[in-house]
Short mmCIF file of C-alpha atoms and ligand atoms in Angstrom, two decimals:
data_model
loop_
_atom_site.label_atom_id
_atom_site.label_comp_id
_atom_site.label_asym_id
_atom_site.label_seq_id
_atom_site.Cartn_x
_atom_site.Cartn_y
_atom_site.Cartn_z
CA UNK N 234 21.43 18.65 11.39
CA UNK N 235 21.79 17.99 15.13
CA UNK N 236 18.42 16.66 16.31
CA UNK N 237 17.02 17.28 19.79
CA UNK N 238 16.90 13.83 21.38
CA UNK N 239 13.11 13.60 21.21
CA UNK N 240 13.26 14.07 17.41
CA UNK N 241 16.01 11.53 16.76
CA UNK N 242 15.10 8.58 14.56
CA UNK N 243 15.88 5.42 16.52
CA UNK N 244 16.90 2.11 14.98
CA UNK N 245 15.86 -1.05 16.78
CA UNK N 246 17.07 -4.57 15.92
CA UNK N 247 14.87 -7.64 16.40
CA UNK N 248 15.96 -11.28 16.49
CA UNK N 249 15.15 -12.90 13.14
CA UNK N 250 12.18 -15.23 13.31
CA UNK N 251 10.49 -17.27 10.63
CA UNK N 252 6.80 -18.00 11.08
CA UNK N 253 4.30 -20.16 9.23
CA UNK N 254 0.90 -18.45 9.34
CA UNK N 255 -2.55 -19.33 8.00
CA UNK N 256 -5.05 -17.01 6.37
CA UNK N 257 -8.05 -16.29 8.60
CA UNK N 258 -9.76 -13.51 6.63
CA UNK N 259 -9.65 -11.88 3.20
CA UNK N 260 -11.38 -8.55 2.68
CA UNK N 261 -11.32 -5.89 -0.01
CA UNK N 262 -10.36 -2.48 1.40
CA UNK N 263 -10.84 -1.00 -2.08
CA UNK N 264 -11.15 -2.73 -5.48
CA UNK N 265 -7.33 -2.43 -5.70
CA UNK N 266 -6.27 -3.28 -2.14
CA UNK N 267 -6.85 -6.60 -0.35
CA UNK N 268 -6.46 -7.00 3.41
CA UNK N 269 -5.40 -10.48 4.46
CA UNK N 270 -5.42 -11.49 8.13
CA UNK N 271 -3.01 -14.19 9.26
CA UNK N 272 -2.81 -16.18 12.47
CA UNK N 273 -0.47 -18.68 14.10
CA UNK N 274 0.83 -19.51 17.58
CA UNK N 275 4.25 -18.24 16.53
CA UNK N 276 2.86 -14.67 16.50
CA UNK N 277 2.96 -14.64 20.33
CA UNK N 278 6.34 -12.84 20.24
CA UNK N 279 5.84 -10.87 17.00
CA UNK N 280 7.03 -7.25 17.28
CA UNK N 281 6.64 -4.42 14.81
CA UNK N 282 7.92 -1.15 16.26
CA UNK N 283 7.33 1.15 13.29
CA UNK N 284 4.98 1.79 10.38
CA UNK N 285 8.13 1.74 8.23
CA UNK N 286 8.80 -1.95 9.08
CA UNK N 287 8.53 -4.78 6.63
CA UNK N 288 8.26 -8.53 6.79
CA UNK N 289 9.61 -10.89 4.13
CA UNK N 290 6.65 -12.87 2.90
CA UNK N 291 7.44 -16.37 1.58
CA UNK N 292 4.83 -17.57 -0.88
CA UNK N 293 3.69 -21.08 -1.80
CA UNK N 294 4.51 -22.22 -5.33
CA UNK N 295 1.58 -21.61 -7.74
CA UNK N 296 -1.15 -24.18 -7.10
CA UNK N 297 0.18 -25.04 -3.61
CA UNK N 298 -1.49 -23.98 -0.36
CA UNK N 299 1.70 -23.89 1.78
CA UNK N 300 5.21 -22.58 1.15
CA UNK N 301 8.33 -24.70 1.51
CA UNK N 302 10.16 -22.82 4.27
CA UNK N 303 13.92 -22.66 4.78
CA UNK N 304 15.38 -23.11 8.27
CA UNK N 305 17.06 -20.35 10.25
CA UNK N 306 20.85 -20.40 10.52
CA UNK N 307 23.14 -17.95 12.36
CA UNK N 308 23.30 -15.66 9.31
CA UNK N 309 19.79 -16.00 7.93
CA UNK N 310 17.67 -18.41 5.90
CA UNK N 311 19.21 -21.81 5.05
CA UNK N 312 17.80 -23.81 2.12
CA UNK N 313 17.98 -27.56 1.68
CA UNK N 314 19.91 -28.39 -1.52
CA UNK N 315 17.02 -30.21 -3.14
CA UNK N 316 14.17 -27.94 -1.96
CA UNK N 317 12.68 -25.26 -4.21
CA UNK N 318 13.28 -21.71 -3.00
CA UNK N 319 10.06 -19.90 -2.21
CA UNK N 320 9.39 -16.54 -3.85
CA UNK N 321 9.81 -13.71 -1.33
CA UNK N 322 8.47 -10.15 -1.33
CA UNK N 323 8.42 -7.35 1.26
CA UNK N 324 5.17 -6.26 2.91
CA UNK N 325 4.24 -3.85 5.72
CA UNK N 326 2.79 -5.22 8.95
CA UNK N 327 -0.39 -3.16 8.59
CA UNK N 328 -1.88 -4.12 11.93
CA UNK N 329 -0.91 -6.56 14.65
CA UNK N 330 -3.36 -7.55 17.38
CA UNK N 331 -1.52 -9.55 20.03
CA UNK N 332 -4.69 -10.47 21.91
CA UNK N 333 -6.42 -11.76 18.80
CA UNK N 334 -3.13 -13.33 17.62
CA UNK N 335 -3.66 -11.77 14.21
CA UNK N 336 -1.37 -9.98 11.77
CA UNK N 337 -2.89 -8.05 8.86
CA UNK N 338 -1.11 -7.39 5.57
CA UNK N 339 -2.53 -5.38 2.69
CA UNK N 340 -1.77 -6.27 -0.91
CA UNK N 341 -1.98 -3.67 -3.68
CA UNK N 342 -3.25 -5.63 -6.68
CA UNK N 343 -1.45 -5.04 -9.95
CA UNK N 344 -1.33 -6.73 -13.34
CA UNK N 345 0.81 -9.77 -12.49
CA UNK N 346 3.44 -10.94 -10.04
CA UNK N 347 3.71 -13.82 -7.54
CA UNK N 348 2.58 -11.71 -4.55
CA UNK N 349 -0.31 -10.00 -6.29
CA UNK N 350 -1.40 -13.28 -7.96
CA UNK N 351 -1.27 -15.11 -4.62
CA UNK N 352 -3.38 -12.45 -2.90
CA UNK N 353 -6.05 -12.55 -5.63
CA UNK N 354 -6.66 -16.26 -5.06
CA UNK N 355 -6.01 -16.38 -1.27
CA UNK N 356 -8.57 -18.25 0.82
CA UNK N 357 -9.03 -18.96 4.50
CA UNK N 358 -6.70 -21.84 5.42
CA UNK N 359 -3.97 -21.03 2.88
CA UNK N 360 -0.52 -20.54 4.39
CA UNK N 361 2.33 -18.05 4.12
CA UNK N 362 5.79 -17.81 5.64
CA UNK N 363 6.80 -14.54 7.31
CA UNK N 364 10.39 -13.55 8.14
CA UNK N 365 11.13 -10.57 10.36
CA UNK N 366 10.84 -7.68 10.87
CA UNK N 367 14.62 -7.71 11.40
CA UNK N 368 14.75 -4.09 12.41
CA UNK N 369 12.69 -0.93 12.81
CA UNK N 370 13.31 2.73 12.05
CA UNK N 371 11.25 4.47 14.70
CA UNK N 372 10.39 7.99 13.53
CA UNK N 373 9.21 10.19 16.42
CA UNK N 374 5.71 11.61 16.35
CA UNK N 375 6.83 14.95 17.82
CA UNK N 376 7.69 16.82 14.60
CA UNK N 377 5.58 19.92 13.91
CA UNK N 378 4.12 18.13 10.94
CA UNK N 379 4.48 14.93 8.95
CA UNK N 380 4.50 14.72 5.18
CA UNK N 381 3.63 11.21 3.96
CA UNK N 382 4.04 10.54 0.25
CA UNK N 383 3.37 7.30 -1.58
CA UNK N 384 1.55 5.11 -4.05
CA UNK N 385 -0.68 2.05 -3.43
CA UNK N 386 2.21 0.01 -2.00
CA UNK N 387 2.82 2.66 0.68
CA UNK N 388 -0.85 2.94 1.67
CA UNK N 389 -0.57 0.24 4.38
CA UNK N 390 2.39 2.03 6.00
CA UNK N 391 0.82 5.47 5.68
CA UNK N 392 -2.57 4.31 7.00
CA UNK N 393 -0.80 2.72 9.96
CA UNK N 394 1.26 5.86 10.63
CA UNK N 395 -1.88 7.98 10.59
CA UNK N 396 -3.57 5.60 13.05
CA UNK N 397 -0.56 5.79 15.35
CA UNK N 398 -0.09 9.59 15.35
CA UNK N 399 -1.51 11.19 18.49
CA UNK N 400 -4.08 13.97 18.77
CA UNK N 401 -2.33 17.30 18.22
CA UNK N 402 -0.08 15.95 15.44
CA UNK N 403 -0.42 17.46 11.96
CA UNK N 404 -0.10 15.33 8.84
CA UNK N 405 -0.27 15.92 5.11
CA UNK N 406 -0.54 12.90 2.80
CA UNK N 407 0.09 13.00 -0.94
CA UNK N 408 -1.09 9.74 -2.48
CA UNK N 409 -1.07 8.34 -6.00
CA UNK N 410 -3.55 5.62 -6.94
CA UNK N 411 -5.14 4.35 -10.14
CA UNK N 412 -8.48 6.15 -9.90
CA UNK N 413 -10.88 7.64 -7.33
CA UNK N 414 -12.23 4.13 -6.46
CA UNK N 415 -8.86 3.38 -4.86
CA UNK N 416 -9.16 6.14 -2.24
CA UNK N 417 -9.37 5.18 1.44
CA UNK N 418 -10.78 6.82 4.52
CA UNK N 419 -8.07 7.12 7.18
CA UNK N 420 -8.66 6.68 10.88
CA UNK N 421 -6.50 9.21 12.70
CA UNK N 422 -6.46 11.49 15.71
CA UNK N 423 -4.07 13.83 13.84
CA UNK N 424 -5.18 16.91 11.91
CA UNK N 425 -4.96 15.48 8.40
CA UNK N 426 -4.96 16.94 4.91
CA UNK N 427 -5.03 14.41 2.06
CA UNK N 428 -4.18 15.10 -1.58
CA UNK N 429 -5.07 12.26 -3.97
CA UNK N 430 -3.75 12.04 -7.50
CA UNK N 431 -4.53 9.50 -10.21
CA UNK N 432 -2.65 7.50 -12.82
CA UNK N 433 -5.78 6.99 -14.94
CA UNK N 434 -5.86 9.66 -17.59
CA UNK N 435 -2.37 10.94 -16.71
CA UNK N 436 0.16 11.50 -19.51
CA UNK N 437 2.50 8.49 -19.13
CA UNK N 438 5.38 10.34 -20.80
CA UNK N 439 5.29 13.21 -18.32
CA UNK N 440 6.35 13.48 -14.67
CA UNK N 441 4.55 11.03 -12.39
CA UNK N 442 1.22 12.24 -10.98
CA UNK N 443 2.87 11.89 -7.54
CA UNK N 444 5.69 14.31 -8.37
CA UNK N 445 3.22 16.76 -9.89
CA UNK N 446 1.07 16.61 -6.77
CA UNK N 447 4.06 17.13 -4.47
CA UNK N 448 5.17 20.09 -6.61
CA UNK N 449 1.69 21.60 -6.33
CA UNK N 450 1.60 21.22 -2.54
CA UNK N 451 1.36 24.45 -0.58
CA UNK N 452 3.49 23.74 2.48
CA UNK N 453 2.05 24.61 5.85
CA UNK N 454 3.16 28.14 6.80
CA UNK N 455 3.82 28.81 3.12
CA UNK N 456 7.43 27.65 2.91
CA UNK N 457 10.18 25.61 4.44
CA UNK N 458 9.37 24.32 7.88
CA UNK N 459 12.34 22.89 9.76
CA UNK N 460 10.23 20.78 12.01
CA UNK N 461 8.71 18.57 9.34
CA UNK N 462 9.58 14.94 8.68
CA UNK N 463 9.01 13.57 5.20
CA UNK N 464 8.47 9.87 4.53
CA UNK N 465 8.07 8.71 0.94
CA UNK N 466 7.74 5.26 -0.65
CA UNK N 467 6.48 3.82 -3.90
CA UNK N 468 7.77 3.17 -7.41
CA UNK N 469 11.52 3.70 -7.32
CA UNK N 470 11.89 6.14 -10.22
CA UNK N 471 8.94 8.25 -9.07
CA UNK N 472 10.16 8.42 -5.46
CA UNK N 473 13.71 9.23 -6.56
CA UNK N 474 12.35 12.22 -8.51
CA UNK N 475 10.16 13.30 -5.56
CA UNK N 476 13.20 13.12 -3.27
CA UNK N 477 15.31 15.27 -5.63
CA UNK N 478 12.52 17.84 -5.76
CA UNK N 479 12.24 17.93 -1.96
CA UNK N 480 16.00 18.27 -1.43
CA UNK N 481 16.78 20.67 -4.27
CA UNK N 482 13.67 22.77 -4.67
CA UNK N 483 12.07 22.66 -1.22
CA UNK N 484 15.25 22.73 0.85
CA UNK N 485 14.31 19.69 2.94
CA UNK N 486 17.24 18.49 5.06
CA UNK N 487 18.38 14.93 4.29
CA UNK N 488 18.12 14.01 7.96
CA UNK N 489 14.40 14.84 7.87
CA UNK N 490 13.59 12.72 4.85
CA UNK N 491 13.35 8.99 4.37
CA UNK N 492 12.62 7.75 0.86
CA UNK N 493 12.41 4.18 -0.40
CA UNK N 494 11.66 2.43 -3.66
CA UNK N 495 9.04 -0.21 -2.76
CA UNK N 496 8.98 -1.57 -6.32
CA UNK N 497 10.59 -0.79 -9.65
CA UNK N 498 8.84 -0.66 -12.99
CA UNK N 499 9.93 -3.66 -15.10
CA UNK N 500 11.84 -5.42 -12.27
CA UNK N 501 10.75 -8.02 -9.72
CA UNK N 502 10.91 -7.81 -5.93
CA UNK N 503 12.96 -4.62 -5.67
CA UNK N 504 13.59 -2.72 -2.40
CA UNK N 505 15.77 0.38 -2.73
CA UNK N 506 16.70 2.71 0.08
CA UNK N 507 17.06 6.09 -1.61
CA UNK N 508 18.71 7.82 1.37
CA UNK N 509 22.42 8.61 1.11
C1 FAD A 226 9.69 -2.23 2.71
C2 FAD A 226 8.58 -2.56 1.73
C3 FAD A 226 7.26 -2.63 2.16
C4 FAD A 226 6.23 -2.91 1.25
N1 FAD A 226 4.94 -2.99 1.69
C5 FAD A 226 3.95 -3.29 0.82
C6 FAD A 226 2.60 -3.44 1.26
O1 FAD A 226 2.30 -3.36 2.46
N2 FAD A 226 1.64 -3.71 0.33
C7 FAD A 226 1.96 -3.84 -1.00
O2 FAD A 226 1.06 -4.07 -1.81
N3 FAD A 226 3.22 -3.73 -1.44
C8 FAD A 226 4.22 -3.47 -0.57
N4 FAD A 226 5.50 -3.39 -1.01
C9 FAD A 226 5.75 -3.51 -2.45
C10 FAD A 226 5.78 -4.96 -2.94
O3 FAD A 226 6.79 -5.67 -2.23
C11 FAD A 226 6.09 -4.93 -4.45
O4 FAD A 226 5.06 -4.28 -5.15
C12 FAD A 226 6.34 -6.31 -5.02
O5 FAD A 226 7.10 -6.13 -6.19
C13 FAD A 226 5.08 -7.07 -5.37
O6 FAD A 226 5.47 -8.36 -5.78
P1 FAD A 226 4.78 -9.13 -6.98
O7 FAD A 226 5.26 -10.53 -6.84
O8 FAD A 226 3.31 -8.88 -6.98
O9 FAD A 226 5.39 -8.46 -8.29
P2 FAD A 226 6.89 -8.64 -8.86
O10 FAD A 226 7.14 -10.04 -9.26
O11 FAD A 226 7.86 -8.04 -7.87
O12 FAD A 226 6.85 -7.71 -10.14
C14 FAD A 226 6.19 -8.14 -11.35
C15 FAD A 226 5.98 -6.92 -12.24
O13 FAD A 226 5.02 -6.07 -11.62
C16 FAD A 226 5.54 -4.76 -11.39
N5 FAD A 226 5.01 -4.30 -10.09
C17 FAD A 226 5.38 -4.67 -8.84
N6 FAD A 226 4.62 -4.05 -7.92
C18 FAD A 226 3.76 -3.27 -8.61
C19 FAD A 226 2.72 -2.38 -8.23
N7 FAD A 226 2.37 -2.17 -6.94
N8 FAD A 226 2.01 -1.74 -9.21
C20 FAD A 226 2.31 -1.94 -10.52
N9 FAD A 226 3.28 -2.77 -10.94
C21 FAD A 226 3.99 -3.42 -9.99
C22 FAD A 226 7.05 -4.94 -11.43
O14 FAD A 226 7.69 -3.75 -11.86
C23 FAD A 226 7.24 -6.06 -12.41
O15 FAD A 226 7.23 -5.57 -13.74
C24 FAD A 226 6.54 -3.12 -0.12
C25 FAD A 226 7.87 -3.08 -0.55
C26 FAD A 226 8.88 -2.80 0.35
C27 FAD A 226 10.30 -2.76 -0.13
#
């Protein structure tokens, strides 16, 4: 599909930077989502151009308060031969306040994993390494409406997108979380419709609650709307199935859909772009 220039998705590259930041605040957004504010002088030139961005977070080894950071070489991180490699995971820059010099990340808590375990025990003064963002996919706000689909891991990106959409924009969010306690209130100037669905009590052998909720969605204007942009992220298998449904059964054009696996059941630290 040939996009009018104001609806073209723009890719921006950023010079790779590696920053050591310290925790300044830990607050529960919901019982399942922790917001952690980070500060450091190196944030003075931090840039995050899109809600779809991610930073690589480098975690301290269990029991340590600071990570062992690599150095930056011409083609990325360089590790000393004898130094342990820090565990890395991708997280969304949820909010960046240049004046306050503060970057907020939000961690969806799950059963166990280095990132989730670190967040649970994080205290003011602990340190993290942050690499990137290396690039941004800037999705224009000017589409007739925005469909945002995701699970807990996509909530930071979706909440940020909703905050950034201007008055006059229309957005529909379809969100899967554990139970009603995990719902958020969104701050947005857009006209917003939210559909929550829950894993608790769902039949684990059946389609994901997210796919069922997307299937059940009555699209604005009752059918296909060419001027919609769909953004979807969450568990890889669930998002793959949502994407197939949107392409095959709803007639969404590939150029108007971005889907990503933010994690994969049974695997560690997975990031899959599901676009082709
Ligand atoms: C571009 C991008 C942006 C992301 N932004 C965020 C963000 O802002 N906030 C956020 O919380 N996550 C975000 N994620 C997802 C996060 O990186 C993964 O959930 C990551 O796997 C968590 O690492 P971990 O060390 O806790 O678990 P891992 O060591 O990676 O995994 C351990 C086990 O837990 C499972 N697992 C991983 N994540 C979850 C989960 N959420 N629920 C249930 N089981 C899980 C794995 O399948 C595995 O079996 C993002 C991912 C990408 C690719």
